[in-house]
CSV table of C-alpha atoms in Angstrom, one decimal:
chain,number,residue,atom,x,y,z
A,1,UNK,CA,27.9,92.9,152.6
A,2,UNK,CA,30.5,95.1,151.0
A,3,UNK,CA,29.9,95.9,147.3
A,4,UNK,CA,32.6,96.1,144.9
A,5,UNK,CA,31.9,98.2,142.1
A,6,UNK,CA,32.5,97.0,138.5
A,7,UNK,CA,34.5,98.3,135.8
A,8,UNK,CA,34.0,97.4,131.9
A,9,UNK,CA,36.5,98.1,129.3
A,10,UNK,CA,35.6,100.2,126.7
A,11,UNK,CA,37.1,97.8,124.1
A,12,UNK,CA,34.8,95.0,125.4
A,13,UNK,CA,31.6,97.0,125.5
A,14,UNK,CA,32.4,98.0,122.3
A,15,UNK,CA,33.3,94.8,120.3
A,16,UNK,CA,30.5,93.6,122.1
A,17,UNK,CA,27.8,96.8,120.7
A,18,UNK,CA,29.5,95.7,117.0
A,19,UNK,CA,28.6,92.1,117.4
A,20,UNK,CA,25.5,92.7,118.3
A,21,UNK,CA,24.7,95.8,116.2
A,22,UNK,CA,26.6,94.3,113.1
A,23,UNK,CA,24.6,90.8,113.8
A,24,UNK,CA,21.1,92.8,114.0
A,25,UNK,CA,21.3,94.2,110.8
A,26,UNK,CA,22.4,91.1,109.2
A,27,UNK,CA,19.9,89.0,110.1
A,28,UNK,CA,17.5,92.0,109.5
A,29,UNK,CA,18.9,92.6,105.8
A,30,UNK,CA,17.4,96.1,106.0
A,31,UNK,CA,17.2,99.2,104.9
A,32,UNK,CA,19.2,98.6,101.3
A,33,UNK,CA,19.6,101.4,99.1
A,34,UNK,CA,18.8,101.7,95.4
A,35,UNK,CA,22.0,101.0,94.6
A,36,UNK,CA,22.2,97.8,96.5
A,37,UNK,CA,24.2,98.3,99.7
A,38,UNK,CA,22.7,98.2,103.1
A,39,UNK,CA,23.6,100.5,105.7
A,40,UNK,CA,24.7,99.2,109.1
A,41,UNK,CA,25.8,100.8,112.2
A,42,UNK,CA,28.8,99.9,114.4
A,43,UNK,CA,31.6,101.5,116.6
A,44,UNK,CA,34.6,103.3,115.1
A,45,UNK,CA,37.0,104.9,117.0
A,46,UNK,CA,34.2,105.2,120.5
A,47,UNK,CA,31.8,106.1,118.4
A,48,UNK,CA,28.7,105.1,116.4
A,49,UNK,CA,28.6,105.8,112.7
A,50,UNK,CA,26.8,103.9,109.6
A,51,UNK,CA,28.7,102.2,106.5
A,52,UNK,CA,27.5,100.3,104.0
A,53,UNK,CA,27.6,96.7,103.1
A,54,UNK,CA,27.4,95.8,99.1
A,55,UNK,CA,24.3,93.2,98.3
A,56,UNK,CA,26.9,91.0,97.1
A,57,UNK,CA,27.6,89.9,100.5
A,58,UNK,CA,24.3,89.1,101.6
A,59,UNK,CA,23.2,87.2,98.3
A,60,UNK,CA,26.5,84.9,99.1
A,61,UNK,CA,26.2,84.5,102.6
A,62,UNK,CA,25.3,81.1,104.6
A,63,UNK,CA,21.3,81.8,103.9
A,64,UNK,CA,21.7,83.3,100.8
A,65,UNK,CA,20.5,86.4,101.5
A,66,UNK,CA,17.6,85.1,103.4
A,67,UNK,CA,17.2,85.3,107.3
A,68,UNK,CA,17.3,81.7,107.4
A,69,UNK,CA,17.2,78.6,105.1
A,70,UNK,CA,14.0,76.2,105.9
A,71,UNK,CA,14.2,72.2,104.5
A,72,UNK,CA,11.1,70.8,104.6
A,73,UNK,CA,11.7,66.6,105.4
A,74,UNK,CA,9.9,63.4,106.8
A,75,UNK,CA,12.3,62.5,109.5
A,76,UNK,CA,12.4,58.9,107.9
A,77,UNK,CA,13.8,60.0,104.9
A,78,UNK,CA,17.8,59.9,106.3
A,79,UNK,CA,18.9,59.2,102.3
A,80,UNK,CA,17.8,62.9,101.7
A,81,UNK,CA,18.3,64.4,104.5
A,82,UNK,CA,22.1,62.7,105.1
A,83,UNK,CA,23.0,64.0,100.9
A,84,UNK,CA,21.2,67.6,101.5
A,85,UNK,CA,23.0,68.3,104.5
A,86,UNK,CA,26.6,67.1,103.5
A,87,UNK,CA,26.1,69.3,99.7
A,88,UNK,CA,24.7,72.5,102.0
A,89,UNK,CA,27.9,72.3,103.7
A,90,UNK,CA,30.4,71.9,100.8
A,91,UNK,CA,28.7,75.1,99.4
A,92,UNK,CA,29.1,76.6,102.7
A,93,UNK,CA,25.1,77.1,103.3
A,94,UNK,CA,22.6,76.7,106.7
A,95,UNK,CA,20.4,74.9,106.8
A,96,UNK,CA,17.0,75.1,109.3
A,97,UNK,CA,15.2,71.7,109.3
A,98,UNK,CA,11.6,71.5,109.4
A,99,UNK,CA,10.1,67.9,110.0
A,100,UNK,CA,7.5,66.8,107.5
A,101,UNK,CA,4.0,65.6,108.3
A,102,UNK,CA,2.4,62.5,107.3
A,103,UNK,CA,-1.7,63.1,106.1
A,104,UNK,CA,-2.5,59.9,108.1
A,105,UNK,CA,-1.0,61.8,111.4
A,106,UNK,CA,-3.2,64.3,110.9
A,107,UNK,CA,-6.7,64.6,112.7
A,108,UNK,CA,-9.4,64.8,110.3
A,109,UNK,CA,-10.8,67.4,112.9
A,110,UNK,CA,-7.7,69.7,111.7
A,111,UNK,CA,-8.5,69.2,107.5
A,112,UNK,CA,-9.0,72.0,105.6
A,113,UNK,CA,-12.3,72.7,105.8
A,114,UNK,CA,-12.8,72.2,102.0
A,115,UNK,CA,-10.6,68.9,101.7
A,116,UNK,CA,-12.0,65.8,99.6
A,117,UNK,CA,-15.5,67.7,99.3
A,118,UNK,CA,-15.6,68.4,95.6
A,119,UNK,CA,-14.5,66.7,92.6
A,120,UNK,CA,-11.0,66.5,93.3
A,121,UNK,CA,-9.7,63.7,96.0
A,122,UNK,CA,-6.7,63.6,97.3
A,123,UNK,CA,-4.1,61.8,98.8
A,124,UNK,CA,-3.1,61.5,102.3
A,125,UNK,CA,0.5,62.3,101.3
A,126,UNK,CA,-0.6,65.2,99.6
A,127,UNK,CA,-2.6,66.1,102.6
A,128,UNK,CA,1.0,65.7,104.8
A,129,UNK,CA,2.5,68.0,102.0
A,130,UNK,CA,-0.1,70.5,103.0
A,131,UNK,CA,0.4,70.9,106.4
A,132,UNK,CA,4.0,70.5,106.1
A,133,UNK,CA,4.0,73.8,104.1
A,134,UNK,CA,1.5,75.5,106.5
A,135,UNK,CA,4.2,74.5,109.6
A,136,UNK,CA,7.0,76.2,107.9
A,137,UNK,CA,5.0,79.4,107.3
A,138,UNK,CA,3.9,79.4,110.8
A,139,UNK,CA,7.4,78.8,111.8
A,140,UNK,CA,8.4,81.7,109.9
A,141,UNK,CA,5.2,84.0,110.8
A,142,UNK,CA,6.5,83.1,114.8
A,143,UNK,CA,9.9,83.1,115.0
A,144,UNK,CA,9.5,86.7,113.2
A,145,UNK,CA,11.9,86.2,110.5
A,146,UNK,CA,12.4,89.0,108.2
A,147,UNK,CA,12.3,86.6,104.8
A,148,UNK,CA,12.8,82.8,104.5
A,149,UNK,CA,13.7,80.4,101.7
A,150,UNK,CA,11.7,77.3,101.9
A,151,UNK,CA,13.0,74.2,99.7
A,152,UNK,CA,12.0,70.6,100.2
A,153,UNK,CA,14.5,67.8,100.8
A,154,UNK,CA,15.1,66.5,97.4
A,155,UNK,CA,16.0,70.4,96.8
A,156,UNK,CA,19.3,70.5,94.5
A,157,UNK,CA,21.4,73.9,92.9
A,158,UNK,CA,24.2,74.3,90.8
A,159,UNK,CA,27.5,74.5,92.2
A,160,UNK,CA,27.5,77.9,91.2
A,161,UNK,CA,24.4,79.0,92.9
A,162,UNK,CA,25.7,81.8,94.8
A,163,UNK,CA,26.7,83.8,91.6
A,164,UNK,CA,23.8,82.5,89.9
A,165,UNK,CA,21.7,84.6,92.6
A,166,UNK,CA,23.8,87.7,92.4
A,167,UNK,CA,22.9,88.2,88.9
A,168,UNK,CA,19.2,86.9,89.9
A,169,UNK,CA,19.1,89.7,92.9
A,170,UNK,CA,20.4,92.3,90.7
A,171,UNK,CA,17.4,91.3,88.0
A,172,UNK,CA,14.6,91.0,90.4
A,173,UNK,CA,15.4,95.0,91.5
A,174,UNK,CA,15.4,95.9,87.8
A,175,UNK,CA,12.0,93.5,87.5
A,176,UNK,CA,10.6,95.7,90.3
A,177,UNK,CA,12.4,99.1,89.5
A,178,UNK,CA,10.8,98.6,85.6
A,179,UNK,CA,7.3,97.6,86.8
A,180,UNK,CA,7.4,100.9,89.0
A,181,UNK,CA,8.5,103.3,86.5
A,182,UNK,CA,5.5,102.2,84.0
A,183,UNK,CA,3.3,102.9,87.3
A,184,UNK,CA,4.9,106.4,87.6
A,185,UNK,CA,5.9,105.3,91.2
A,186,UNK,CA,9.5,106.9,92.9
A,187,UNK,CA,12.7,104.1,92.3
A,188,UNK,CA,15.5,106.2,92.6
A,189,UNK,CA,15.4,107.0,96.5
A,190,UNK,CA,13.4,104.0,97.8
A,191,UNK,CA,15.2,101.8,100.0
A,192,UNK,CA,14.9,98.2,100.5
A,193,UNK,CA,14.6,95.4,103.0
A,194,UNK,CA,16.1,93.1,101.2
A,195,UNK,CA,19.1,92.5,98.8
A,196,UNK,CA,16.6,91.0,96.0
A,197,UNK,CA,14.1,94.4,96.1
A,198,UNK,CA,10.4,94.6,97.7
A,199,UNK,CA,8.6,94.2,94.7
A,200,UNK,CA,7.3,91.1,95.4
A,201,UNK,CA,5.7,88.5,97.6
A,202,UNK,CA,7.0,85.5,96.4
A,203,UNK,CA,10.0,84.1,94.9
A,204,UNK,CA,9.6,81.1,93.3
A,205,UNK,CA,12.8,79.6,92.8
A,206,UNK,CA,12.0,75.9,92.0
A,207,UNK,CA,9.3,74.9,90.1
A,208,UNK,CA,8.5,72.3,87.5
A,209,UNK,CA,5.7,74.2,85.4
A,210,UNK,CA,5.4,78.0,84.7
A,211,UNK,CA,2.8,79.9,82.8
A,212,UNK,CA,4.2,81.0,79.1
A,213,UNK,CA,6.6,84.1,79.0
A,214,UNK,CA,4.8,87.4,78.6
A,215,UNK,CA,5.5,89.3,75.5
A,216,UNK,CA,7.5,92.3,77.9
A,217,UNK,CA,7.9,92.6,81.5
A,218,UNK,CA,10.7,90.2,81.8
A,219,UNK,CA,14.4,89.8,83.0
A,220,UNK,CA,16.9,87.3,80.7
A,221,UNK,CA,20.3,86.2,82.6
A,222,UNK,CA,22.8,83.6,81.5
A,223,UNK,CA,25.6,82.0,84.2
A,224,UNK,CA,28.8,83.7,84.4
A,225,UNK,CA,30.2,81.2,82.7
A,226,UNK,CA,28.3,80.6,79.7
A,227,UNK,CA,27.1,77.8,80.1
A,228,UNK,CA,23.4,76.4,79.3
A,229,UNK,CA,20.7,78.5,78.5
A,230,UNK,CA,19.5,81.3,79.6
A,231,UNK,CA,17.1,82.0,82.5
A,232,UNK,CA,14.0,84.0,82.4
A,233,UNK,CA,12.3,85.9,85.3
A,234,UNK,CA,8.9,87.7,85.3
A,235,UNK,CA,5.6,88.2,87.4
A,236,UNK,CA,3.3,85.2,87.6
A,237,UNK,CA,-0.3,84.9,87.7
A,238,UNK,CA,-0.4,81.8,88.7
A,239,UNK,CA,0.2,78.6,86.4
A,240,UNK,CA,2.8,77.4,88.2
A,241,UNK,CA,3.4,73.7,90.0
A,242,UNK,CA,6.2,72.4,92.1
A,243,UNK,CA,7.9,73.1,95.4
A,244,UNK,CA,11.4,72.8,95.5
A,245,UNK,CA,12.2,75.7,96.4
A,246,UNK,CA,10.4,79.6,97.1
A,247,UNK,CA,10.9,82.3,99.0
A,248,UNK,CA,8.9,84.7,101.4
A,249,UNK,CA,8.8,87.9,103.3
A,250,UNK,CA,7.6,87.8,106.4
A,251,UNK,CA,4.4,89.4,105.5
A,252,UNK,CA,3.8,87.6,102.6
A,253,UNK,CA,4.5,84.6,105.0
A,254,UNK,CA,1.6,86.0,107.1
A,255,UNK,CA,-1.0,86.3,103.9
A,256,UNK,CA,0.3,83.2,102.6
A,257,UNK,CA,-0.6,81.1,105.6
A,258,UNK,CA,-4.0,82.4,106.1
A,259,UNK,CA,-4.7,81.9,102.1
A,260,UNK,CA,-3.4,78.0,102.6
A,261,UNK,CA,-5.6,77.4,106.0
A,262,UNK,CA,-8.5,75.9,103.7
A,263,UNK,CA,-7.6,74.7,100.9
A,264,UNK,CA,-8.9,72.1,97.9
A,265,UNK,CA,-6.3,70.6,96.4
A,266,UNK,CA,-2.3,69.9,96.6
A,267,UNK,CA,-0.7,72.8,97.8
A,268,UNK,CA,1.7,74.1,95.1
A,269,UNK,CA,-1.6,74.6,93.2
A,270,UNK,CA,-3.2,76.2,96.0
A,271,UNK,CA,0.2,78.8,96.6
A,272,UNK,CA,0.0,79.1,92.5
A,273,UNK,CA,-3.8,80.5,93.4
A,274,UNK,CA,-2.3,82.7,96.0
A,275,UNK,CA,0.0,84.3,93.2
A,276,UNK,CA,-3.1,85.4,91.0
A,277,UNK,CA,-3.8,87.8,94.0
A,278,UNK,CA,0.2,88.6,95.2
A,279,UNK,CA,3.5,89.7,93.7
A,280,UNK,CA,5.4,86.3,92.5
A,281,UNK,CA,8.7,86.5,90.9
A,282,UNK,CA,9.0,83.2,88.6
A,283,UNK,CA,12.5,81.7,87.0
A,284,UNK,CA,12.4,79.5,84.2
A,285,UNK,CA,14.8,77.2,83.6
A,286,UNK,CA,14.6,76.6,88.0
A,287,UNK,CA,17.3,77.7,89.8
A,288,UNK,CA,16.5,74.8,92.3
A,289,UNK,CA,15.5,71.8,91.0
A,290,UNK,CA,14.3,67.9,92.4
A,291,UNK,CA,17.4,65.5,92.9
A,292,UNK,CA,16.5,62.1,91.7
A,293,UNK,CA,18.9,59.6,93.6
A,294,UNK,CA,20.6,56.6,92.0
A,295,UNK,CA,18.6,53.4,93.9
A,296,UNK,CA,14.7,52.2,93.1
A,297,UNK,CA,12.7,55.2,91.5
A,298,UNK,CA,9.9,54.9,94.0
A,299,UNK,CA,12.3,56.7,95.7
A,300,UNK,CA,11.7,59.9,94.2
A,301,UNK,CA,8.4,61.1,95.7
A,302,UNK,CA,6.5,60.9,99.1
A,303,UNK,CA,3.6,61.2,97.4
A,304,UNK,CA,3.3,58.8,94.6
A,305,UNK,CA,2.9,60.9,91.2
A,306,UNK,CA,6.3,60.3,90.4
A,307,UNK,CA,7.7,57.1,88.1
A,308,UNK,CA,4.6,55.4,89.0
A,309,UNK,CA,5.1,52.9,86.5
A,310,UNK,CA,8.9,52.5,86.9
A,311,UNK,CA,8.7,51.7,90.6
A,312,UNK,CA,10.9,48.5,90.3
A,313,UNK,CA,13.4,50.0,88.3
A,314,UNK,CA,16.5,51.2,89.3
A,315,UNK,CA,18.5,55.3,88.5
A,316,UNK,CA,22.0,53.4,87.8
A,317,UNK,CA,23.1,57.6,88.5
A,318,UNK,CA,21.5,60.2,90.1
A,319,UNK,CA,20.4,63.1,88.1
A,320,UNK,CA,18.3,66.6,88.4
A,321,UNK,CA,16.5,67.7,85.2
A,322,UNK,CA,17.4,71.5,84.2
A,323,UNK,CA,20.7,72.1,86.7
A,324,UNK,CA,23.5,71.9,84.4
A,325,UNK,CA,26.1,71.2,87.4
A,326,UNK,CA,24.7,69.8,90.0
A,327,UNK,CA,25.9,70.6,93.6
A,328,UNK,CA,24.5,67.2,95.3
A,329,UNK,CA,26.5,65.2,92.5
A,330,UNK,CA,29.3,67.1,92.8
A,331,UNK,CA,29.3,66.8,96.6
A,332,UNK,CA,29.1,62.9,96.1
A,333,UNK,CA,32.2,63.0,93.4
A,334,UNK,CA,34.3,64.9,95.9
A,335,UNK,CA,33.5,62.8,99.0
A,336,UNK,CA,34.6,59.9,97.2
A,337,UNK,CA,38.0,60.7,97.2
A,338,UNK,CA,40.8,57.9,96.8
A,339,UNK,CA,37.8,55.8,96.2
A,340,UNK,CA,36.9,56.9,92.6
């Protein structure tokens, strides 16, 4: 058999090197310095050199500065899953689906160890809510993903989210970069992994209760545009409730998943517990909040808390408490088109 050899083009190998290279370090979202750009190497002229990237870009990309986007969802739930999907993609945003879990699907063999053994008793749904949070942290701890926002399927944002987590990322460095000069630690020369610092374990974006507002120690931001109030960030020691949204290295995703493996009681209580022991960043007013969609209110929740005692009424318009604008009913305005 005669063998031909094979000749590559330079230009091929090296657009392909930049893809690959310039892909890496994207997904990665290392190595950020102090002043918020990240460095990146790709193939000028033959030859590798390193430029920088501003944070800007990686805040605003299609995971919002994240390595990927996680929505938590029982696959029944096409309402949610059908309006979270079409408003992700008007603001130009991936998402990752993760499929919910029901409690009554779950073996009892595979409870918490702790689970309905003291005081507190809770529902199967909560028990699904459990193990639906544990899946995505595994997800995250195998797949090996640098950082990961988690929100749940009723997760909402202002149309403006993007530039609302700009000034956010450029807060949660000074929130860091503060807490480590009163600790006489190095800022200046540190670099970062991500675009929103390393000073913590845990953002917690979306939340519906957060402990009172320390007297120092905390970042203030309004929108760009003025409107609403402003927003407050600062560490938490726990205090806090609600899921819609939070974020995770993938070390904290590690620690986080073995804190959750035995657990008491509904799980945002249990990852507030977590955050008396870790680094959470808190944001009050949410920046991701809980849609509630015109229709029946027993819509609202999966697990029952929720409008208990409005569950034959009907939302004549959807709404979601503390996002000025929202994005889902903005999506649902422009889809209607001709139809308005």
């Amino acid at each position: 058999m005669l063998l031909r050899p094979v000749y590559f083009s330079w230009a091929v190998v090296s657009s392909t090197i930049i893809y690959f290279t310039g892909a890496f370090w994207i997904n990665q979202g290392r190595d950020f310095s102090p002043d918020g750009a990240v460095n990146r190497t790709v193939v000028v002229n033959g030859s590798l050199q390193t430029v920088e990237d501003s944070r800007e870009h990686y805040v605003t990309n299609a995971t919002l500065g994240f390595e990927k986007i996680l929505a938590i969802g029982l696959p029944e739930r096409f309402d949610r899953r059908d309006a979270l999907t079409l408003m992700s993609s008007y603001q130009e945003v991936k998402l990752d689906w993760q499929d919910a879990i029901k409690g009554e699907d779950i073996s009892q063999k595979a409870w918490p160890a702790h689970w309905n053994t003291g005081e507190f008793q809770g529902k199967l749904a909560e028990l699904g809510c459990w193990r639906s949070h544990v899946n995505a942290l595994r997800r995250v701890v195998e797949a090996g993903w640098s950082s990961a926002l988690i929100i749940e399927d009723d997760a909402d944002w202002d149309v403006d989210m993007k530039s609302q987590l700009q000034t956010f990322a450029n807060k949660t460095r000074s929130l860091g970069n503060t807490r480590r000069d009163l600790s006489h630690q190095v800022t200046s020369e540190t670099p970062t992994r991500s675009p929103y610092g390393d000073d913590w374990d845990l953002l917690w974006l979306g939340t519906c209760a957060v402990p009172p507002l320390p007297e120092s120690g905390f970042e203030v931001f309004t929108d760009e545009k003025g409107e609403g109030g402003p927003h407050y960030l600062y560490y938490a020691r726990g205090g806090i409730a609600c899921t819609y949204g939070y974020a995770v290295t993938n070390e904290s995703a590690r620690s986080l998943l073995g804190f959750l493996l035995d657990v008491s009681d509904p799980v945002d209580f249990a990852i507030s517990r977590y955050c008396e022991h870790y680094d959470c960043i808190v944001v009050w007013p949410e920046l991701i909040g809980s849609h509630k969609s015109a229709g029946r209110y027993q819509k609202d929740s999966d697990i029952g808390h929720e409008n208990e005692e409005n569950e034959g009424s009907i939302r004549e318009k959807g709404e979601t408490p503390h996002i000025l604008n929202s994005a889902i009913l903005d999506t649902l305005e422009r889809v209607k088109g001709p139809l308005k």
